[in-house]
């Protein structure tokens, strides 16, 4: 067994400084104002699971805190240094396995840089489809830790939708695997339901070392377009209808009037990144001019940022309408059909701006973070906050946060990562660059989010910044995390003081039952999922590896723990730390679950008799078609599509399933599990995803 | 020690490290400290008196001066130049060998930077006379940025006046280009010699670790990078890389090997 001294490490100042700060703007502000970052004691670069286990064993024995580190791209302080701590820098976990062409999966180690992964996959004709704006500076392990979401999440899913299995090392158990195992997985296999608890745990439960993820062939076609709407509520409604029509765009991004105006986003794509082609925003040109005067430059923003309300009103007065960018990608025929129907829907209330705004966004989609530094340099701070809520709550949250933040900072917002049930609002704010203003702004913002009934994080994680608010939101359901923590990290050495902290109990806000436009159905305690649900599971939904990314299980789960009420899933994606909805459903009392329901509208179904129906269903999914209903009965495979494109999609399905004959619409209960992969032609098969065909399991 | 101005290093120091994937040292060593934006942060702390010269020196030498960070940056920040500025202040001016003389006739001058003599083979391939200039220290490329560089650059211009340098290594190529001498790479002149991975000096994002001062100040990291390079294949397009790999028992082939072996 490796001893601690055999593990590459450094106690040098340079290496410790490098991992002392992640990309949390609060930490950046501190450094900019002259403070030293919180210095850990030593950095380890483990190269295998055994070395991680050894570091954790020694840390547990000596009571030393351990902070895992990938690329430090987190913006909530989750990976920042901690005085006296040991840092596990995982970048030597850098292997990218070959894509398995049989199962469309690949195993990737935690330290792999996102762009490097995407480049390697693209060279072989594949894509993960995970495209966060941080892709240049983040790692796969970080994506797992914070439950990252990419800009194409509407099509490919968020990161936990892509993970079929993972390996991890915990102080209490040593190495183990969960979900579908891989070729180098440890022997110890943990229960499937740990998968939802480890993803998003931000290293507080275990160190994730490798993941097995879904991949898809590179898209053959891409379609991008911009639309102008008069105001945010009108545009939000268009987004909602687009998603509930099951048109599955790859990207949906709404910029509010201030963001649209300040970003100059409706203009065509600039030919030069420098902006010297005449399309440069006036304010950027002005800032460029003062750059020549360093003393002036340091104070350029001091006055406007000291008067946020005045400047905000000015910007809102100058702004005119908001921009929605929508895109589709995938198989050419599918993209054509979906975008044609999507375009018709979006132009009902929006003005078509052509391809320019979409292409402009695509060209700069990974460059957003470059805009923050100049604000710090000019005497301000800039930060972002992503929250999520159901459709009926989103407008309320949008206004509440703008009102709260507007006291101390300028605020703009865009809405991306949308789902049939709701979406994410991504606020950007800038204020005067002092720590007090920064802290007051965040406190006001997060208090407003919680009070409005939204969730405090969507894809940035919790870290140190949001820990008190995340703990208030999760409430007594934190017991689910604590129970696993006691088993995996009994001494509490992993990332103490982040993610969840002790806070006084407060009941969840009463946001009332779902509105009709939310596309949600609240089930009575213990009631089965009804056939009219979007995904009528037989019982609790199966592990993520046994369902497709868009096949949601539950949206909200409410219940009581130790007599105290809690509500999880206040947004369409419960991303405040680990997904504890399953734990609450299993361990809470008076549990009420909401599930998605599709609106009334066109339906088209066909059936075909084939020798291995679930293998044929997998082929259909691989052909870039997403049936809203699928089932097998008496040797017939039934596939159905919902929404305005249903007839077109059924027609496309006949290319994959020759002989598909139209039949009346019906729904099928979806196998809930437990399930395990089986041979595609296994007669016991009961379900399929793009990767596997599944049969029931005794596990 | 007088700390240089390092104008504009703040932008890089505050950046969320978007250059990390482009940097061959950061990628090759897997050391967070080598990420160019973090080198900038350390140098900003040095300028503010919060870290020692020693720490700043360690940071400034974690760079092979390939320019990849600037190319990858959407803001085109000139970080490589700022790191050079810092190195000039932090390191003693390196001693370099006197510059040799061009031997022979011909408009093209083969710059022979290791023990291999390839001017004749090149002359035979091209059917024209080729002059040669031998160097044991890559024409004194290590002087770039230091006060002594201007004199060395002037001498290089004088030696190559009216001629074109033919190079096979990135260090000599960099020195000549900066001195304003016209340069042709050997395998651009004879494309059939091309092959192997492009080095950090040739606009690629691979690095064998051999570039000075990185290899001198961070020998363990440099060895590690040589090992990573060799694990992915030992074919190089840069003679300096091949030489560095050979020093570590990782024999590599480069365009000069192919030239000398003939068709």
Tab-separated table of C-alpha atoms in Angstrom, chain A residues 148-549:
chain	number	residue	atom	x	y	z
A	148	UNK	CA	-23.251	21.292	-13.716
A	149	UNK	CA	-25.597	22.202	-16.566
A	150	UNK	CA	-24.457	22.999	-20.080
A	151	UNK	CA	-25.857	25.514	-22.497
A	152	UNK	CA	-27.442	22.725	-24.551
A	153	UNK	CA	-29.143	21.130	-21.569
A	154	UNK	CA	-32.597	21.226	-23.151
A	155	UNK	CA	-31.429	18.602	-25.609
A	156	UNK	CA	-28.701	16.616	-23.848
A	157	UNK	CA	-29.820	17.003	-20.264
A	158	UNK	CA	-27.908	18.369	-17.302
A	159	UNK	CA	-24.795	16.610	-16.101
A	160	UNK	CA	-26.460	14.158	-13.729
A	161	UNK	CA	-28.660	13.043	-16.615
A	162	UNK	CA	-25.514	11.992	-18.448
A	163	UNK	CA	-23.882	10.024	-15.639
A	164	UNK	CA	-24.690	6.315	-15.732
A	165	UNK	CA	-22.254	5.339	-13.020
A	166	UNK	CA	-19.306	6.648	-11.051
A	167	UNK	CA	-16.420	5.540	-8.887
A	168	UNK	CA	-15.516	7.328	-5.693
A	169	UNK	CA	-13.394	7.057	-2.587
A	170	UNK	CA	-14.664	7.884	0.892
A	171	UNK	CA	-12.847	7.903	4.229
A	172	UNK	CA	-15.361	5.539	5.764
A	173	UNK	CA	-15.549	2.968	2.996
A	174	UNK	CA	-12.541	3.320	0.739
A	175	UNK	CA	-13.098	3.001	-3.026
A	176	UNK	CA	-16.535	2.010	-4.299
A	177	UNK	CA	-18.671	2.296	-7.408
A	178	UNK	CA	-22.292	3.209	-7.861
A	179	UNK	CA	-24.632	2.903	-10.810
A	180	UNK	CA	-23.336	1.052	-13.834
A	181	UNK	CA	-19.781	-0.201	-13.190
A	182	UNK	CA	-16.854	0.335	-15.537
A	183	UNK	CA	-13.756	-1.635	-16.474
A	184	UNK	CA	-11.689	-0.144	-13.660
A	185	UNK	CA	-14.390	0.195	-11.031
A	186	UNK	CA	-13.664	-0.902	-7.468
A	187	UNK	CA	-15.286	-4.172	-6.446
A	188	UNK	CA	-17.437	-2.638	-3.751
A	189	UNK	CA	-20.755	-1.609	-5.251
A	190	UNK	CA	-22.975	0.868	-3.468
A	191	UNK	CA	-26.774	1.081	-3.730
A	192	UNK	CA	-28.097	2.845	-6.818
A	193	UNK	CA	-29.783	5.554	-4.802
A	194	UNK	CA	-26.377	6.849	-3.714
A	195	UNK	CA	-25.871	8.128	-7.237
A	196	UNK	CA	-28.340	10.980	-6.717
A	197	UNK	CA	-26.715	11.790	-3.374
A	198	UNK	CA	-23.103	11.795	-4.538
A	199	UNK	CA	-23.727	14.016	-7.559
A	200	UNK	CA	-24.019	17.541	-6.239
A	201	UNK	CA	-22.491	16.710	-2.857
A	202	UNK	CA	-19.502	18.928	-3.724
A	203	UNK	CA	-17.002	16.476	-2.288
A	204	UNK	CA	-18.588	16.434	1.158
A	205	UNK	CA	-19.432	12.726	0.961
A	206	UNK	CA	-16.716	11.188	-1.190
A	207	UNK	CA	-14.101	12.013	-3.810
A	208	UNK	CA	-15.467	11.171	-7.253
A	209	UNK	CA	-12.655	9.691	-9.362
A	210	UNK	CA	-14.321	8.656	-12.616
A	211	UNK	CA	-17.702	8.754	-14.279
A	212	UNK	CA	-19.348	6.779	-17.037
A	213	UNK	CA	-21.350	9.037	-19.258
A	214	UNK	CA	-23.676	8.932	-22.231
A	215	UNK	CA	-22.359	10.201	-25.543
A	216	UNK	CA	-24.049	10.852	-28.861
A	217	UNK	CA	-22.781	11.183	-32.416
A	218	UNK	CA	-21.803	14.728	-33.340
A	219	UNK	CA	-24.882	16.550	-34.597
A	220	UNK	CA	-25.312	16.559	-38.336
A	221	UNK	CA	-27.243	19.822	-38.359
A	222	UNK	CA	-27.579	22.943	-36.253
A	223	UNK	CA	-30.238	25.662	-36.460
A	224	UNK	CA	-30.079	28.946	-34.545
A	225	UNK	CA	-32.341	31.965	-34.578
A	226	UNK	CA	-33.234	35.065	-32.594
A	227	UNK	CA	-36.658	36.501	-31.715
A	228	UNK	CA	-37.610	39.780	-30.125
A	229	UNK	CA	-40.393	39.969	-27.536
A	230	UNK	CA	-41.961	43.020	-25.990
A	231	UNK	CA	-41.335	41.984	-22.400
A	232	UNK	CA	-40.144	39.164	-20.192
A	233	UNK	CA	-43.547	37.645	-19.284
A	234	UNK	CA	-44.515	37.344	-22.964
A	235	UNK	CA	-41.198	35.731	-23.806
A	236	UNK	CA	-41.351	33.392	-20.823
A	237	UNK	CA	-44.737	32.227	-21.983
A	238	UNK	CA	-43.345	31.464	-25.441
A	239	UNK	CA	-40.525	29.470	-23.870
A	240	UNK	CA	-42.986	27.538	-21.753
A	241	UNK	CA	-45.151	26.638	-24.718
A	242	UNK	CA	-42.085	25.608	-26.708
A	243	UNK	CA	-40.962	23.190	-24.014
A	244	UNK	CA	-44.396	21.831	-23.216
A	245	UNK	CA	-44.937	21.201	-26.938
A	246	UNK	CA	-42.066	18.684	-26.641
A	247	UNK	CA	-40.127	20.309	-29.453
A	248	UNK	CA	-36.889	19.732	-27.518
A	249	UNK	CA	-34.694	22.618	-28.648
A	250	UNK	CA	-30.999	22.357	-27.816
A	251	UNK	CA	-30.710	25.945	-26.605
A	252	UNK	CA	-33.275	28.410	-25.283
A	253	UNK	CA	-31.917	31.662	-23.928
A	254	UNK	CA	-33.966	34.709	-23.089
A	255	UNK	CA	-32.154	37.959	-22.299
A	256	UNK	CA	-34.120	40.492	-20.312
A	257	UNK	CA	-34.348	44.054	-21.694
A	258	UNK	CA	-31.307	45.327	-19.790
A	259	UNK	CA	-29.152	42.342	-20.762
A	260	UNK	CA	-30.348	42.604	-24.360
A	261	UNK	CA	-29.514	46.298	-24.468
A	262	UNK	CA	-26.182	46.239	-22.645
A	263	UNK	CA	-24.987	43.166	-24.501
A	264	UNK	CA	-25.942	44.501	-27.915
A	265	UNK	CA	-27.168	41.004	-28.512
A	266	UNK	CA	-29.611	41.580	-31.310
A	267	UNK	CA	-26.885	42.821	-33.620
A	268	UNK	CA	-25.211	40.489	-36.099
A	269	UNK	CA	-22.166	38.484	-35.071
A	270	UNK	CA	-19.076	40.727	-34.933
A	271	UNK	CA	-16.400	39.785	-37.443
A	272	UNK	CA	-13.567	40.682	-35.074
A	273	UNK	CA	-13.388	39.703	-31.438
A	274	UNK	CA	-11.801	43.066	-30.666
A	275	UNK	CA	-15.003	44.801	-31.569
A	276	UNK	CA	-13.210	47.200	-33.872
A	277	UNK	CA	-15.615	46.575	-36.741
A	278	UNK	CA	-18.143	49.201	-35.839
A	279	UNK	CA	-20.450	46.908	-33.873
A	280	UNK	CA	-18.811	47.745	-30.583
A	281	UNK	CA	-21.139	48.940	-27.863
A	282	UNK	CA	-20.724	52.637	-27.066
A	283	UNK	CA	-19.914	51.949	-23.446
A	284	UNK	CA	-17.196	49.484	-24.396
A	285	UNK	CA	-15.584	52.058	-26.650
A	286	UNK	CA	-15.751	54.584	-23.846
A	287	UNK	CA	-14.114	52.203	-21.401
A	288	UNK	CA	-11.428	51.466	-23.934
A	289	UNK	CA	-10.674	55.158	-24.199
A	290	UNK	CA	-10.153	55.602	-20.459
A	291	UNK	CA	-7.881	52.585	-20.299
A	292	UNK	CA	-5.090	54.868	-21.355
A	293	UNK	CA	-5.420	56.712	-18.038
A	294	UNK	CA	-4.694	54.178	-15.281
A	295	UNK	CA	-5.692	56.419	-12.371
A	296	UNK	CA	-8.977	57.303	-14.010
A	297	UNK	CA	-9.507	53.718	-15.021
A	298	UNK	CA	-9.445	52.480	-11.450
A	299	UNK	CA	-12.410	54.694	-10.662
A	300	UNK	CA	-14.336	54.555	-13.908
A	301	UNK	CA	-17.264	52.709	-12.447
A	302	UNK	CA	-17.193	54.167	-8.951
A	303	UNK	CA	-19.880	56.762	-9.609
A	304	UNK	CA	-22.347	54.705	-11.668
A	305	UNK	CA	-22.036	51.787	-9.278
A	306	UNK	CA	-22.661	54.054	-6.316
A	307	UNK	CA	-26.003	55.001	-7.880
A	308	UNK	CA	-27.352	51.663	-9.060
A	309	UNK	CA	-31.015	52.645	-9.083
A	310	UNK	CA	-30.421	55.666	-11.302
A	311	UNK	CA	-28.300	53.747	-13.763
A	312	UNK	CA	-30.704	50.817	-13.723
A	313	UNK	CA	-33.627	53.095	-14.600
A	314	UNK	CA	-31.597	54.667	-17.368
A	315	UNK	CA	-30.718	51.278	-18.830
A	316	UNK	CA	-34.308	50.075	-18.582
A	317	UNK	CA	-35.514	53.255	-20.265
A	318	UNK	CA	-33.126	52.813	-23.158
A	319	UNK	CA	-33.814	49.100	-23.541
A	320	UNK	CA	-36.424	47.988	-25.990
A	321	UNK	CA	-37.736	44.473	-25.768
A	322	UNK	CA	-35.869	41.316	-25.046
A	323	UNK	CA	-34.082	38.754	-27.142
A	324	UNK	CA	-34.775	35.044	-27.225
A	325	UNK	CA	-32.195	32.797	-28.866
A	326	UNK	CA	-33.388	29.331	-29.780
A	327	UNK	CA	-31.469	26.498	-31.394
A	328	UNK	CA	-31.870	22.910	-32.465
A	329	UNK	CA	-29.193	20.389	-33.326
A	330	UNK	CA	-29.079	16.729	-34.193
A	331	UNK	CA	-30.153	14.658	-37.191
A	332	UNK	CA	-30.954	16.943	-40.096
A	333	UNK	CA	-34.516	15.718	-40.686
A	334	UNK	CA	-35.388	15.939	-36.995
A	335	UNK	CA	-33.897	19.410	-36.708
A	336	UNK	CA	-35.874	20.510	-39.752
A	337	UNK	CA	-39.166	19.225	-38.386
A	338	UNK	CA	-38.719	20.508	-34.849
A	339	UNK	CA	-37.375	23.911	-35.840
A	340	UNK	CA	-40.162	24.430	-38.389
A	341	UNK	CA	-42.835	23.898	-35.754
A	342	UNK	CA	-40.826	25.803	-33.155
A	343	UNK	CA	-40.407	28.785	-35.470
A	344	UNK	CA	-44.154	28.882	-36.083
A	345	UNK	CA	-44.838	28.850	-32.364
A	346	UNK	CA	-42.249	31.502	-31.540
A	347	UNK	CA	-43.373	33.935	-34.232
A	348	UNK	CA	-46.914	33.963	-32.850
A	349	UNK	CA	-45.850	36.603	-30.339
A	350	UNK	CA	-42.260	37.337	-31.283
A	351	UNK	CA	-40.475	39.140	-34.078
A	352	UNK	CA	-38.128	36.978	-36.121
A	353	UNK	CA	-34.618	38.483	-36.038
A	354	UNK	CA	-33.039	35.890	-38.290
A	355	UNK	CA	-29.995	33.747	-37.664
A	356	UNK	CA	-27.649	36.593	-36.629
A	357	UNK	CA	-28.335	36.730	-32.876
A	358	UNK	CA	-28.101	32.967	-32.597
A	359	UNK	CA	-24.829	32.814	-34.466
A	360	UNK	CA	-23.513	35.666	-32.358
A	361	UNK	CA	-24.329	33.759	-29.183
A	362	UNK	CA	-22.841	30.532	-30.528
A	363	UNK	CA	-19.561	32.249	-31.424
A	364	UNK	CA	-19.121	33.688	-27.935
A	365	UNK	CA	-20.840	31.055	-25.818
A	366	UNK	CA	-17.691	30.181	-23.851
A	367	UNK	CA	-16.405	33.741	-23.537
A	368	UNK	CA	-18.854	35.136	-21.014
A	369	UNK	CA	-16.443	35.176	-18.085
A	370	UNK	CA	-14.109	37.561	-19.856
A	371	UNK	CA	-16.543	40.356	-19.118
A	372	UNK	CA	-16.110	40.238	-15.368
A	373	UNK	CA	-12.466	41.275	-14.921
A	374	UNK	CA	-12.748	44.801	-16.305
A	375	UNK	CA	-15.438	45.575	-13.749
A	376	UNK	CA	-13.172	44.603	-10.844
A	377	UNK	CA	-10.323	46.570	-12.364
A	378	UNK	CA	-12.495	49.664	-12.586
A	379	UNK	CA	-13.549	49.671	-8.963
A	380	UNK	CA	-16.555	47.385	-8.963
A	381	UNK	CA	-17.500	43.784	-8.468
A	382	UNK	CA	-19.467	41.513	-10.741
A	383	UNK	CA	-21.142	38.255	-9.925
A	384	UNK	CA	-23.841	35.924	-11.142
A	385	UNK	CA	-26.628	33.971	-9.497
A	386	UNK	CA	-28.649	31.182	-11.039
A	387	UNK	CA	-31.915	30.102	-9.530
A	388	UNK	CA	-34.832	28.028	-10.750
A	389	UNK	CA	-38.582	27.868	-10.269
A	390	UNK	CA	-41.713	26.533	-11.833
A	391	UNK	CA	-43.231	28.668	-14.594
A	392	UNK	CA	-45.857	30.362	-12.414
A	393	UNK	CA	-43.229	31.408	-9.863
A	394	UNK	CA	-40.522	32.613	-12.262
A	395	UNK	CA	-41.938	36.112	-12.963
A	396	UNK	CA	-42.376	36.719	-9.243
A	397	UNK	CA	-38.797	35.637	-8.510
A	398	UNK	CA	-37.471	37.746	-11.369
A	399	UNK	CA	-39.096	40.883	-10.010
A	400	UNK	CA	-38.287	40.123	-6.369
A	401	UNK	CA	-34.588	39.656	-7.035
A	402	UNK	CA	-34.356	42.733	-9.233
A	403	UNK	CA	-35.992	44.747	-6.509
A	404	UNK	CA	-33.763	43.354	-3.768
A	405	UNK	CA	-30.479	43.554	-5.662
A	406	UNK	CA	-31.322	46.925	-7.154
A	407	UNK	CA	-30.670	48.574	-3.790
A	408	UNK	CA	-26.940	47.982	-4.109
A	409	UNK	CA	-26.156	46.825	-7.636
A	410	UNK	CA	-27.077	46.963	-11.283
A	411	UNK	CA	-28.839	43.812	-12.356
A	412	UNK	CA	-29.535	42.099	-15.652
A	413	UNK	CA	-30.792	38.597	-16.271
A	414	UNK	CA	-31.121	35.892	-18.817
A	415	UNK	CA	-33.209	32.749	-18.645
A	416	UNK	CA	-31.728	29.538	-19.921
A	417	UNK	CA	-31.946	25.857	-18.997
A	418	UNK	CA	-35.659	25.471	-19.484
A	419	UNK	CA	-37.836	22.464	-18.892
A	420	UNK	CA	-41.495	21.663	-19.485
A	421	UNK	CA	-42.089	22.515	-15.827
A	422	UNK	CA	-40.084	25.695	-15.402
A	423	UNK	CA	-36.691	27.237	-15.879
A	424	UNK	CA	-33.612	28.913	-14.556
A	425	UNK	CA	-32.979	32.644	-14.229
A	426	UNK	CA	-29.361	33.684	-14.402
A	427	UNK	CA	-28.869	37.081	-12.814
A	428	UNK	CA	-25.747	39.124	-13.449
A	429	UNK	CA	-25.077	41.995	-11.098
A	430	UNK	CA	-22.396	44.587	-10.601
A	431	UNK	CA	-21.863	46.843	-7.630
A	432	UNK	CA	-19.327	48.998	-5.911
A	433	UNK	CA	-16.219	46.954	-5.211
A	434	UNK	CA	-16.198	46.749	-1.442
A	435	UNK	CA	-16.861	43.699	0.655
A	436	UNK	CA	-19.786	45.173	2.542
A	437	UNK	CA	-21.690	46.025	-0.622
A	438	UNK	CA	-20.887	42.601	-2.019
A	439	UNK	CA	-22.183	40.763	1.047
A	440	UNK	CA	-25.307	42.905	1.361
A	441	UNK	CA	-26.148	42.353	-2.280
A	442	UNK	CA	-25.903	38.587	-1.969
A	443	UNK	CA	-27.866	38.433	1.249
A	444	UNK	CA	-30.683	40.446	-0.247
A	445	UNK	CA	-30.680	38.403	-3.436
A	446	UNK	CA	-30.799	34.985	-1.787
A	447	UNK	CA	-33.370	36.029	0.796
A	448	UNK	CA	-35.580	37.218	-2.053
A	449	UNK	CA	-35.132	33.957	-3.944
A	450	UNK	CA	-36.150	31.826	-0.989
A	451	UNK	CA	-39.103	34.027	-0.094
A	452	UNK	CA	-40.409	33.877	-3.651
A	453	UNK	CA	-40.521	30.080	-3.615
A	454	UNK	CA	-37.600	29.391	-5.932
A	455	UNK	CA	-34.533	27.248	-5.411
A	456	UNK	CA	-31.286	29.070	-4.605
A	457	UNK	CA	-29.111	27.301	-7.119
A	458	UNK	CA	-29.500	25.669	-10.482
A	459	UNK	CA	-26.035	24.711	-11.731
A	460	UNK	CA	-23.318	26.670	-9.931
A	461	UNK	CA	-23.460	24.628	-6.771
A	462	UNK	CA	-23.615	25.836	-3.192
A	463	UNK	CA	-20.077	26.053	-1.831
A	464	UNK	CA	-19.416	28.488	0.966
A	465	UNK	CA	-21.386	31.347	-0.531
A	466	UNK	CA	-24.828	29.774	-0.575
A	467	UNK	CA	-24.463	27.236	2.240
A	468	UNK	CA	-26.737	29.053	4.759
A	469	UNK	CA	-29.481	29.560	2.181
A	470	UNK	CA	-29.167	26.048	0.745
A	471	UNK	CA	-29.485	24.706	4.283
A	472	UNK	CA	-32.606	26.792	4.855
A	473	UNK	CA	-34.074	25.538	1.596
A	474	UNK	CA	-33.364	21.863	2.166
A	475	UNK	CA	-34.472	22.137	5.792
A	476	UNK	CA	-34.968	18.891	7.699
A	477	UNK	CA	-34.335	16.800	4.565
A	478	UNK	CA	-30.658	17.486	5.230
A	479	UNK	CA	-31.008	14.390	7.421
A	480	UNK	CA	-30.673	12.322	4.228
A	481	UNK	CA	-27.288	13.846	3.515
A	482	UNK	CA	-26.237	13.536	7.149
A	483	UNK	CA	-27.112	9.850	7.258
A	484	UNK	CA	-24.870	9.094	4.300
A	485	UNK	CA	-22.196	11.452	5.607
A	486	UNK	CA	-22.079	9.444	8.830
A	487	UNK	CA	-21.322	6.318	6.845
A	488	UNK	CA	-18.938	7.753	4.273
A	489	UNK	CA	-17.132	10.430	6.250
A	490	UNK	CA	-17.705	9.727	9.935
A	491	UNK	CA	-14.948	12.077	11.100
A	492	UNK	CA	-16.248	14.898	8.932
A	493	UNK	CA	-12.955	15.686	7.228
A	494	UNK	CA	-14.391	16.245	3.754
A	495	UNK	CA	-14.964	19.925	2.984
A	496	UNK	CA	-16.288	20.974	6.381
A	497	UNK	CA	-18.373	24.113	6.625
A	498	UNK	CA	-19.549	24.089	3.035
A	499	UNK	CA	-22.693	22.894	1.283
A	500	UNK	CA	-24.836	22.411	4.386
A	501	UNK	CA	-24.398	24.220	7.698
A	502	UNK	CA	-26.449	24.530	10.864
A	503	UNK	CA	-29.287	27.048	10.468
A	504	UNK	CA	-32.505	27.648	12.391
A	505	UNK	CA	-35.475	25.802	10.935
A	506	UNK	CA	-37.875	27.776	8.828
A	507	UNK	CA	-40.881	26.291	7.058
A	508	UNK	CA	-40.895	26.416	3.263
A	509	UNK	CA	-42.816	29.363	1.755
A	510	UNK	CA	-46.362	28.677	0.759
A	511	UNK	CA	-46.393	29.092	-3.000
A	512	UNK	CA	-49.701	27.297	-3.394
A	513	UNK	CA	-50.542	24.419	-5.685
A	514	UNK	CA	-49.150	24.342	-9.217
A	515	UNK	CA	-50.875	26.597	-11.728
A	516	UNK	CA	-52.260	25.014	-14.898
A	517	UNK	CA	-49.451	26.517	-16.956
A	518	UNK	CA	-46.845	24.782	-14.796
A	519	UNK	CA	-47.642	21.456	-16.399
A	520	UNK	CA	-47.555	19.799	-13.005
A	521	UNK	CA	-49.852	17.400	-11.264
A	522	UNK	CA	-49.701	16.979	-7.494
A	523	UNK	CA	-50.398	13.422	-6.395
A	524	UNK	CA	-52.121	12.541	-3.167
A	525	UNK	CA	-49.901	10.776	-0.614
A	526	UNK	CA	-49.274	7.224	-1.778
A	527	UNK	CA	-51.202	7.671	-5.011
A	528	UNK	CA	-49.816	5.954	-8.125
A	529	UNK	CA	-48.548	7.932	-11.083
A	530	UNK	CA	-51.612	8.314	-13.335
A	531	UNK	CA	-51.542	7.397	-17.027
A	532	UNK	CA	-51.980	11.042	-18.063
A	533	UNK	CA	-48.600	11.927	-16.542
A	534	UNK	CA	-45.883	12.728	-19.045
A	535	UNK	CA	-43.917	9.720	-17.809
A	536	UNK	CA	-46.253	7.254	-16.106
A	537	UNK	CA	-43.778	5.297	-14.002
A	538	UNK	CA	-45.052	2.135	-12.349
A	539	UNK	CA	-43.872	3.475	-8.991
A	540	UNK	CA	-40.859	5.535	-7.957
A	541	UNK	CA	-38.739	6.428	-10.989
A	542	UNK	CA	-35.761	4.172	-11.737
A	543	UNK	CA	-32.110	5.128	-11.459
A	544	UNK	CA	-31.089	7.755	-13.964
A	545	UNK	CA	-29.102	5.277	-16.037
A	546	UNK	CA	-32.352	3.458	-16.835
A	547	UNK	CA	-34.219	6.464	-18.206
A	548	UNK	CA	-33.612	9.068	-20.866
A	549	UNK	CA	-32.574	12.584	-19.822
